[in-house]
XYZ file of C-alpha atoms in Angstrom:
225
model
C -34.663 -16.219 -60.225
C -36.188 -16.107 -56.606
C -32.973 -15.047 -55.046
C -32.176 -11.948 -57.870
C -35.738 -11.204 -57.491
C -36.183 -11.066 -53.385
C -32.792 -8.691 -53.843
C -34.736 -6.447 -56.079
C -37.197 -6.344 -53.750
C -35.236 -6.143 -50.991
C -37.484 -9.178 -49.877
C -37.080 -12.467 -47.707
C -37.291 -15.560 -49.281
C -37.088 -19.806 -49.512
C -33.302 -19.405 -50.058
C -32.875 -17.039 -46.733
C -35.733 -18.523 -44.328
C -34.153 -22.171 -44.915
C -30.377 -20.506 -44.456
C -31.327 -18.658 -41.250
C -34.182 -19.849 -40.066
C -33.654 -17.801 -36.251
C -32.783 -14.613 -38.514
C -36.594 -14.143 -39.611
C -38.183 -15.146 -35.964
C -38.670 -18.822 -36.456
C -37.447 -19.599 -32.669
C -38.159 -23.433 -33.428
C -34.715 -25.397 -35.310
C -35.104 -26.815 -38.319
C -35.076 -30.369 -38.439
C -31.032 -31.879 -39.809
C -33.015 -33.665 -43.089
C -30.445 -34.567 -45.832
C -30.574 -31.935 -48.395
C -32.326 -32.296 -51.636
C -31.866 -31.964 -55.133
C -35.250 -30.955 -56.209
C -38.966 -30.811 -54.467
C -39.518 -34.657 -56.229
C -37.156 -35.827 -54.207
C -38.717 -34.454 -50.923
C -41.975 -35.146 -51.846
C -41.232 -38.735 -53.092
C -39.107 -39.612 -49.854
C -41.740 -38.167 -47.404
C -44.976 -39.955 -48.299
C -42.549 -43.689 -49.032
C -42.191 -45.141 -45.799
C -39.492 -47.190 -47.180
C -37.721 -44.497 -47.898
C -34.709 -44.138 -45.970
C -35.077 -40.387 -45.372
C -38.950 -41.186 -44.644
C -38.736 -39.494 -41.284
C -36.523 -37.224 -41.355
C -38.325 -35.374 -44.251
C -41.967 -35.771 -42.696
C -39.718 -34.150 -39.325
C -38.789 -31.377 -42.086
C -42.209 -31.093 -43.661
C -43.970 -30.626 -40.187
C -41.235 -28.001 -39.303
C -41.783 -26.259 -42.693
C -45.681 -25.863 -42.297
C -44.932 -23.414 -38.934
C -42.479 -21.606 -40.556
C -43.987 -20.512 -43.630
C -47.171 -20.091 -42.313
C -45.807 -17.596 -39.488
C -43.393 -16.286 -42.474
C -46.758 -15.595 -44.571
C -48.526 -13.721 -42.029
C -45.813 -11.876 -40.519
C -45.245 -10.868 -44.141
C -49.198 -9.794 -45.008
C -49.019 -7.087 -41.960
C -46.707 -4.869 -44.476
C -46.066 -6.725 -48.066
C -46.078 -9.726 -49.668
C -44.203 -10.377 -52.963
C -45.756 -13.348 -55.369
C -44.405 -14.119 -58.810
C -46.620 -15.949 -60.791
C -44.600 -17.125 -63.737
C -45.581 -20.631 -64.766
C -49.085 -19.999 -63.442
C -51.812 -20.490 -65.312
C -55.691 -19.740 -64.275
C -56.694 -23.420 -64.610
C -53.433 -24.601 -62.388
C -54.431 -21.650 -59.655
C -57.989 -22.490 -59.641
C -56.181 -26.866 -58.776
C -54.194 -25.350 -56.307
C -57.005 -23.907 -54.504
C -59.676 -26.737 -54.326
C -57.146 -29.028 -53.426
C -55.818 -26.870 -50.533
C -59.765 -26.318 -49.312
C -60.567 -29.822 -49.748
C -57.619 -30.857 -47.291
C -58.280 -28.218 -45.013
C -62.103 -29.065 -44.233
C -60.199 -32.682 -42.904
C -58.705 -32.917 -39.388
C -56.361 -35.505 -40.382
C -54.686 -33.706 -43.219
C -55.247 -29.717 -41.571
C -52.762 -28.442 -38.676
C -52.655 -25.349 -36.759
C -49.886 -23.153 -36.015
C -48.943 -21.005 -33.248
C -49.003 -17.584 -34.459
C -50.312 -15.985 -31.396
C -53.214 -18.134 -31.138
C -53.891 -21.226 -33.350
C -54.091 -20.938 -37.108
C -55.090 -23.597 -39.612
C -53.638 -24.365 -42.508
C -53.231 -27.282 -44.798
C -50.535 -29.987 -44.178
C -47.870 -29.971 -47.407
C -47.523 -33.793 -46.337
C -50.828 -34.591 -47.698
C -51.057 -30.826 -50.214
C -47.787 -32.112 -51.992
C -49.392 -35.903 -53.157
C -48.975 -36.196 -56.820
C -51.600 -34.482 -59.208
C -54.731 -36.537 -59.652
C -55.200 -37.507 -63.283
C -57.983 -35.228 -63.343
C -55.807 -32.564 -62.228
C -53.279 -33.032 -64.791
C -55.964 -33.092 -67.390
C -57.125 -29.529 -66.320
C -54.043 -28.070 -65.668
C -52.271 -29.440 -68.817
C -49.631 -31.252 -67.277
C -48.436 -33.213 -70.339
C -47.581 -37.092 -70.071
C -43.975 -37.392 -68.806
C -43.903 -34.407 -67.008
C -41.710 -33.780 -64.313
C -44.548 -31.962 -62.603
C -45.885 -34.339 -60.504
C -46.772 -33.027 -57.201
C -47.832 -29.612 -56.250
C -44.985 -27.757 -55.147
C -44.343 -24.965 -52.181
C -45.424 -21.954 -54.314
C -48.590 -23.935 -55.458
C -49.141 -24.164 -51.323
C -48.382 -20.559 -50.884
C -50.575 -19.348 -53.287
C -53.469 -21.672 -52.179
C -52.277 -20.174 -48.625
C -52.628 -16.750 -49.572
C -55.572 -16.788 -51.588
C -58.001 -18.403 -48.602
C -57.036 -15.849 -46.448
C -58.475 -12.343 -47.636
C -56.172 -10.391 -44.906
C -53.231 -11.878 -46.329
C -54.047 -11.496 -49.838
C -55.680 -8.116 -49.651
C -51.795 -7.159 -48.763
C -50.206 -9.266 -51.664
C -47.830 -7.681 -54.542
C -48.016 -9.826 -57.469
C -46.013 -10.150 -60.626
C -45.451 -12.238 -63.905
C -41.764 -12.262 -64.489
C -40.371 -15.149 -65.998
C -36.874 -15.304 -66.275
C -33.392 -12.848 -64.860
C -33.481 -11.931 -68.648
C -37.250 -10.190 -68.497
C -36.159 -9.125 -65.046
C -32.986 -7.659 -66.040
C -34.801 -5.659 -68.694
C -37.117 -3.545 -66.435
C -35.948 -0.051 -65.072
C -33.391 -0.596 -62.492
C -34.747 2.299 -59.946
C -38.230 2.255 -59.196
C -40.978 -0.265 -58.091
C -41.751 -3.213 -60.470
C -44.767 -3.518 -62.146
C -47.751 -5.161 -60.116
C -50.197 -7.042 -62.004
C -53.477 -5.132 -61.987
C -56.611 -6.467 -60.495
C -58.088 -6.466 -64.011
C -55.129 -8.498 -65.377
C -55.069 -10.998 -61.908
C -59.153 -11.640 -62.619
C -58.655 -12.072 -66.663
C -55.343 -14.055 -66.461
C -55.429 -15.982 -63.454
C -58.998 -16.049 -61.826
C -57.931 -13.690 -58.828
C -60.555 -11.850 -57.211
C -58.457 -9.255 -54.845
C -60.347 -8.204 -51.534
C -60.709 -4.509 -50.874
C -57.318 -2.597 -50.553
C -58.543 -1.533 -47.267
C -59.092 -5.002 -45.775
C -57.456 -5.054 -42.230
C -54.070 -7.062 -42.183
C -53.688 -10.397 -40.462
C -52.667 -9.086 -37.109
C -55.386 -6.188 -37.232
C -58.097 -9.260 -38.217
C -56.711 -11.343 -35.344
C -56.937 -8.497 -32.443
C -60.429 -6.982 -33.560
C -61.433 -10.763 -32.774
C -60.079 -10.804 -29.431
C -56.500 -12.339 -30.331
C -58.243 -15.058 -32.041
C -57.969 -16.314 -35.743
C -60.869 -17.724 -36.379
């Protein structure tokens, strides 16, 4: 679904930045970790330290926090493209605390060289399995395979803290190639409002004339924060 989507939208994404990681600017290599089946597996291995991939995924993690952080605000200065299928208000609103909790911590925060330092939230210590409270609010049901918060959960927490990247988000609620398949095959496809992001999902958008990351950074004198 994310690759026939970013095609429609003539979009990067996952599937292309962990391809060709040099083709989208990320001048850093991406660590040789073994490749894995599903995000369980990742998270599982990186936070076991008897894991045999232990390091080699926390080498991966680290790597990953740079590059989708610089992907994320490279993106913001024109358009970013969010689907958020399998999103509900309740799991958005998880998503969010837990990403502002860690980031008020040195120890599980980092900053990123995107002209000058930017913090963001580790996904070693964001992707730790849902807290029972969490899975009570969210409705995670007992069993689940959801156990950990996943990369789009950190994305979205990433894009919603930051009001120049999200003032310069697309987003959308397609579920499946079937629903995407049925829209119009010219033409843009259609955005969630700002009503329907507040009534469905607890977004509050910023004003659509909020200055883009890199306009933020230089009216601060090259500095995030």
């Amino acid at each position: 679904m994310m690759d026939l989507l970013g095609k429609r939208l003539d979009a990067c994404n996952y599937i292309d930045l962990y391809a060709d990681p040099a083709g989208f600017g990320i001048s850093d290599p991406m660590p040789q970790a073994p490749i894995f089946s599903d995000c369980n597996v990742l998270f599982e291995a990186m936070n076991n330290p008897v894991n045999p991939n232990y390091k080699l995924y926390q080498d991966f993690i680290r790597w990953w926090d740079h590059a989708l952080a610089s992907c994320l605000l490279t993106g913001a200065d024109t358009t970013l493209h969010f689907n958020l299928a399998g999103f509900s208000a309740a799991r958005v609103k998880m998503a969010v605390n837990r990403y502002e909790r860690l980031l008020a911590d040195p120890i599980s925060s980092t900053t990123v060289t995107y002209g000058s330092p930017y913090k963001c939230v580790q996904h070693l210590y964001f992707s730790r399995p849902w807290t029972a409270e969490e899975r009570a609010i969210i409705g995670i049901p007992e069993g689940s395979l959801d156990i950990y918060p996943g990369f789009t959960d950190w994305d979205l927490a990433f894009v919603l803290h930051d009001p120049h990247v999200l003032a310069h988000t697309h987003f959308y609620n397609i579920p499946n190639p079937a629903a995407l398949a049925a829209l119009p095959a010219e033409g843009p496809l259609p955005q969630l409002t700002r009503e329907q992001l507040l009534a469905d999902f607890g977004i509050v958008l910023p004003p659509p004339e909020t200055p883009t990351p890199t306009q933020a950074w230089e009216a601060r004198g090259n500095r995030w924060f």
